[in-house]
CSV table of C-alpha atoms in Angstrom, one decimal:
chain,number,residue,atom,x,y,z
A,1,UNK,CA,-0.4,0.2,0.0
A,2,UNK,CA,1.3,3.6,-0.9
A,3,UNK,CA,1.8,5.8,1.7
A,4,UNK,CA,1.5,9.8,1.9
A,5,UNK,CA,4.2,11.5,1.7
A,6,UNK,CA,6.0,13.2,4.7
A,7,UNK,CA,4.8,16.2,3.9
A,8,UNK,CA,1.4,16.2,3.2
A,9,UNK,CA,1.1,13.2,7.0
A,10,UNK,CA,2.8,15.8,8.7
A,11,UNK,CA,0.0,18.1,7.9
A,12,UNK,CA,-3.2,16.0,8.1
A,13,UNK,CA,-2.4,13.3,10.5
A,14,UNK,CA,-1.3,15.6,13.3
A,15,UNK,CA,-1.3,14.1,17.2
A,16,UNK,CA,-3.7,15.5,19.6
A,17,UNK,CA,-2.9,17.9,21.4
A,18,UNK,CA,-5.8,18.0,24.0
A,19,UNK,CA,-7.6,20.8,22.3
A,20,UNK,CA,-11.2,20.0,21.7
A,21,UNK,CA,-10.3,21.0,17.9
A,22,UNK,CA,-13.5,20.9,16.3
A,23,UNK,CA,-15.1,20.1,19.2
A,24,UNK,CA,-17.2,22.9,20.6
A,25,UNK,CA,-20.1,23.9,21.9
A,26,UNK,CA,-21.8,26.1,18.8
A,27,UNK,CA,-21.8,25.8,15.5
A,28,UNK,CA,-23.4,27.9,12.8
A,29,UNK,CA,-25.0,25.5,10.6
A,30,UNK,CA,-25.3,25.5,7.6
A,31,UNK,CA,-27.3,23.6,5.1
A,32,UNK,CA,-26.6,22.6,1.5
A,33,UNK,CA,-29.3,21.1,-0.2
A,34,UNK,CA,-28.3,20.7,-4.1
A,35,UNK,CA,-27.5,16.7,-5.4
A,36,UNK,CA,-23.7,16.1,-5.2
A,37,UNK,CA,-22.1,16.6,-8.5
A,38,UNK,CA,-20.6,13.5,-10.4
A,39,UNK,CA,-16.8,13.0,-9.8
A,40,UNK,CA,-13.8,10.9,-11.3
A,41,UNK,CA,-11.9,9.2,-8.7
A,42,UNK,CA,-10.2,5.7,-9.6
A,43,UNK,CA,-11.6,2.5,-10.8
A,44,UNK,CA,-9.4,1.1,-7.7
A,45,UNK,CA,-11.1,3.2,-5.3
A,46,UNK,CA,-14.7,2.1,-6.0
A,47,UNK,CA,-13.0,-1.9,-5.6
A,48,UNK,CA,-12.0,-0.4,-2.1
A,49,UNK,CA,-15.2,1.1,-1.1
A,50,UNK,CA,-17.1,-1.7,-1.6
A,51,UNK,CA,-14.3,-4.1,0.7
A,52,UNK,CA,-12.9,-5.8,-3.1
A,53,UNK,CA,-9.3,-5.1,-2.8
A,54,UNK,CA,-6.9,-3.0,-0.1
A,55,UNK,CA,-7.0,0.1,-1.9
A,56,UNK,CA,-3.2,1.6,-3.7
A,57,UNK,CA,-3.1,4.1,-6.3
A,58,UNK,CA,-3.2,4.7,-9.8
A,59,UNK,CA,-4.7,7.0,-12.8
A,60,UNK,CA,-8.0,7.9,-12.7
A,61,UNK,CA,-10.8,6.0,-14.2
A,62,UNK,CA,-13.2,7.7,-16.7
A,63,UNK,CA,-15.7,6.0,-15.2
A,64,UNK,CA,-17.3,7.8,-12.4
A,65,UNK,CA,-20.8,9.4,-13.1
A,66,UNK,CA,-24.1,8.9,-12.4
A,67,UNK,CA,-25.9,10.3,-9.0
A,68,UNK,CA,-22.9,11.4,-6.7
A,69,UNK,CA,-20.3,9.9,-8.2
A,70,UNK,CA,-21.6,6.2,-8.5
A,71,UNK,CA,-20.1,4.1,-11.2
A,72,UNK,CA,-21.9,4.5,-14.4
A,73,UNK,CA,-23.5,2.1,-16.7
A,74,UNK,CA,-23.4,-0.8,-13.5
A,75,UNK,CA,-19.6,-0.9,-14.0
A,76,UNK,CA,-18.1,-2.4,-11.0
A,77,UNK,CA,-21.5,-4.2,-10.0
A,78,UNK,CA,-21.7,-5.7,-7.1
A,79,UNK,CA,-24.8,-7.8,-5.0
A,80,UNK,CA,-24.2,-6.1,-2.7
A,81,UNK,CA,-27.1,-3.1,-2.1
A,82,UNK,CA,-25.2,0.6,-2.6
A,83,UNK,CA,-26.5,2.9,-0.7
A,84,UNK,CA,-25.6,7.3,-0.1
A,85,UNK,CA,-26.3,8.3,2.9
A,86,UNK,CA,-24.8,11.6,4.8
A,87,UNK,CA,-21.9,13.5,5.6
A,88,UNK,CA,-21.7,16.6,8.2
A,89,UNK,CA,-18.5,18.1,8.1
A,90,UNK,CA,-17.1,20.6,10.4
A,91,UNK,CA,-14.3,24.0,10.3
A,92,UNK,CA,-13.9,25.3,13.4
A,93,UNK,CA,-10.7,28.2,13.7
A,94,UNK,CA,-7.7,27.6,15.8
A,95,UNK,CA,-6.8,31.2,15.1
A,96,UNK,CA,-9.6,34.0,15.4
A,97,UNK,CA,-10.5,35.4,11.6
A,98,UNK,CA,-9.8,32.5,10.5
A,99,UNK,CA,-13.0,30.6,10.0
A,100,UNK,CA,-16.0,32.6,8.5
A,101,UNK,CA,-18.8,32.1,11.5
A,102,UNK,CA,-15.8,30.9,13.7
A,103,UNK,CA,-16.7,27.0,13.3
A,104,UNK,CA,-19.2,26.2,11.0
A,105,UNK,CA,-21.3,22.5,10.5
A,106,UNK,CA,-22.1,22.1,7.0
A,107,UNK,CA,-25.2,19.4,6.8
A,108,UNK,CA,-24.3,17.1,3.1
A,109,UNK,CA,-27.3,15.4,1.7
A,110,UNK,CA,-27.1,11.8,0.9
A,111,UNK,CA,-24.0,11.0,-1.3
A,112,UNK,CA,-22.5,14.4,-0.1
A,113,UNK,CA,-21.2,17.0,-1.5
A,114,UNK,CA,-18.8,19.6,-3.0
A,115,UNK,CA,-17.7,22.3,-0.9
A,116,UNK,CA,-15.6,25.5,-1.8
A,117,UNK,CA,-13.3,26.8,0.7
A,118,UNK,CA,-13.5,30.5,-0.7
A,119,UNK,CA,-16.8,30.5,1.2
A,120,UNK,CA,-15.0,29.9,4.5
A,121,UNK,CA,-12.4,30.3,5.1
A,122,UNK,CA,-10.6,33.8,5.0
A,123,UNK,CA,-7.1,35.3,3.5
A,124,UNK,CA,-5.6,36.0,7.1
A,125,UNK,CA,-2.5,33.1,7.8
A,126,UNK,CA,-3.7,30.5,11.1
A,127,UNK,CA,-4.7,27.6,11.7
A,128,UNK,CA,-7.9,25.7,11.8
A,129,UNK,CA,-9.6,22.6,12.6
A,130,UNK,CA,-11.8,19.9,9.9
A,131,UNK,CA,-14.2,17.4,11.2
A,132,UNK,CA,-15.9,14.7,10.1
A,133,UNK,CA,-19.0,12.8,10.9
A,134,UNK,CA,-20.2,9.6,9.1
A,135,UNK,CA,-23.2,8.2,10.6
A,136,UNK,CA,-23.0,4.7,9.0
A,137,UNK,CA,-20.3,4.0,11.3
A,138,UNK,CA,-21.7,4.0,14.0
A,139,UNK,CA,-23.0,-0.2,12.8
A,140,UNK,CA,-20.8,-1.2,10.6
A,141,UNK,CA,-19.3,-3.9,10.8
A,142,UNK,CA,-16.2,-2.3,8.2
A,143,UNK,CA,-15.8,1.0,7.7
A,144,UNK,CA,-13.1,2.6,4.9
A,145,UNK,CA,-11.8,6.4,4.4
A,146,UNK,CA,-10.3,6.7,1.1
A,147,UNK,CA,-8.2,10.2,0.1
A,148,UNK,CA,-8.0,11.1,-3.5
A,149,UNK,CA,-5.9,13.7,-4.2
A,150,UNK,CA,-7.1,17.2,-6.2
A,151,UNK,CA,-4.2,19.5,-6.1
A,152,UNK,CA,-0.3,19.4,-8.0
A,153,UNK,CA,2.2,18.9,-5.9
A,154,UNK,CA,4.2,22.3,-5.1
A,155,UNK,CA,7.2,22.8,-3.5
A,156,UNK,CA,7.2,26.0,-0.7
A,157,UNK,CA,10.6,26.9,1.0
A,158,UNK,CA,12.3,23.4,-0.4
A,159,UNK,CA,9.8,20.9,0.4
A,160,UNK,CA,7.3,19.0,-1.6
A,161,UNK,CA,3.5,19.4,-0.1
A,162,UNK,CA,0.3,17.5,-1.6
A,163,UNK,CA,0.0,14.0,-3.5
A,164,UNK,CA,-0.5,14.6,-7.2
A,165,UNK,CA,-2.8,14.1,-9.0
A,166,UNK,CA,-5.6,11.3,-9.4
A,167,UNK,CA,-3.5,9.5,-6.5
A,168,UNK,CA,-6.0,7.7,-3.9
A,169,UNK,CA,-4.8,6.2,-0.3
A,170,UNK,CA,-6.4,4.6,2.2
A,171,UNK,CA,-6.4,6.2,5.4
A,172,UNK,CA,-8.9,4.9,7.3
A,173,UNK,CA,-7.3,3.8,10.9
A,174,UNK,CA,-6.0,7.2,11.4
A,175,UNK,CA,-9.0,9.0,10.1
A,176,UNK,CA,-10.3,7.4,12.8
A,177,UNK,CA,-7.8,7.6,15.6
A,178,UNK,CA,-7.8,11.6,14.6
A,179,UNK,CA,-11.7,12.0,14.5
A,180,UNK,CA,-11.9,11.1,18.3
A,181,UNK,CA,-9.3,13.6,18.6
A,182,UNK,CA,-8.9,17.3,17.3
A,183,UNK,CA,-9.8,16.4,14.3
A,184,UNK,CA,-7.7,17.4,11.2
A,185,UNK,CA,-5.7,20.6,11.8
A,186,UNK,CA,-4.0,22.5,8.9
A,187,UNK,CA,-2.6,26.0,8.1
A,188,UNK,CA,-3.5,28.7,5.2
A,189,UNK,CA,-0.7,30.0,5.2
A,190,UNK,CA,0.6,30.4,1.6
A,191,UNK,CA,-3.0,28.0,1.1
A,192,UNK,CA,-0.8,24.5,2.6
A,193,UNK,CA,-4.7,23.3,3.3
A,194,UNK,CA,-5.4,23.5,0.1
A,195,UNK,CA,-2.6,20.8,-0.1
A,196,UNK,CA,-3.9,18.4,2.0
A,197,UNK,CA,-7.8,18.9,1.9
A,198,UNK,CA,-7.6,19.6,-1.8
A,199,UNK,CA,-9.3,16.1,-3.1
A,200,UNK,CA,-11.7,13.8,-2.1
A,201,UNK,CA,-12.9,12.1,0.7
A,202,UNK,CA,-14.5,8.9,0.3
A,203,UNK,CA,-16.4,7.3,2.8
A,204,UNK,CA,-17.9,3.8,3.0
A,205,UNK,CA,-19.3,1.6,5.8
A,206,UNK,CA,-20.5,-1.9,5.2
A,207,UNK,CA,-24.1,-3.8,6.8
A,208,UNK,CA,-25.0,-7.0,6.4
A,209,UNK,CA,-25.7,-6.3,2.3
A,210,UNK,CA,-25.9,-3.2,2.9
A,211,UNK,CA,-22.5,-0.4,2.0
A,212,UNK,CA,-23.7,2.5,2.7
A,213,UNK,CA,-21.3,5.6,0.7
A,214,UNK,CA,-20.8,9.0,0.9
A,215,UNK,CA,-17.6,12.0,-0.8
A,216,UNK,CA,-17.0,14.8,0.6
A,217,UNK,CA,-14.3,17.1,-2.1
A,218,UNK,CA,-13.1,20.2,-1.4
A,219,UNK,CA,-12.1,23.2,-3.6
A,220,UNK,CA,-11.2,26.8,-3.1
A,221,UNK,CA,-12.7,28.7,-6.6
A,222,UNK,CA,-9.9,31.4,-5.8
A,223,UNK,CA,-6.9,29.5,-5.7
A,224,UNK,CA,-7.4,27.0,-9.1
A,225,UNK,CA,-4.8,27.2,-10.9
A,226,UNK,CA,-3.5,24.8,-7.5
A,227,UNK,CA,-5.8,22.0,-8.4
A,228,UNK,CA,-5.8,19.2,-11.2
A,229,UNK,CA,-8.5,20.2,-13.0
A,230,UNK,CA,-9.1,24.2,-14.3
A,231,UNK,CA,-12.7,24.7,-14.8
């Protein structure tokens, strides 16, 4: 299994420091009503979400289509029931003035959706926390969290940031650990947070013959050159 680059690991998988992180008492709640856009993900990622393989990485396949980015035309079919489920995202500032509204709770529809971070993250320098809640995990007999990178690799102060276009990684174990702590802590200096979050988080939970899935895609319309696909 391929591992995230060291620079990305340092940003994404930070240890718990005792800070409440994204676990605060009050949030500004925002509900997304629109259905998720179709997304492209590596074909093997779908196999991993259906618990067919252990994951890995490869170039993106042109097979992602249909509602909520499900494989189109019956490709990667399975006897299991694929159900789209809700997912919630939290953005909570660590430093003042980083997040519009200080602490935001984003309720996404079944299947998830795309979040344009330009709506929520200011131009100030500092850190903020990102948290996720996928209720289907509560009764799951198997869980999977993948990350598909959607940003280009770039050099900042002699270090390489970002995993590169269309690379995907199984981050299940570390993700679960971080969500029990303060969440993912990222920094806005030179838009480092986009090299960490830019892309798609994929969630899958098996409950008997049902597999509940959702995705959260992060972009920033103010910094499209940093992303792999520029509209």
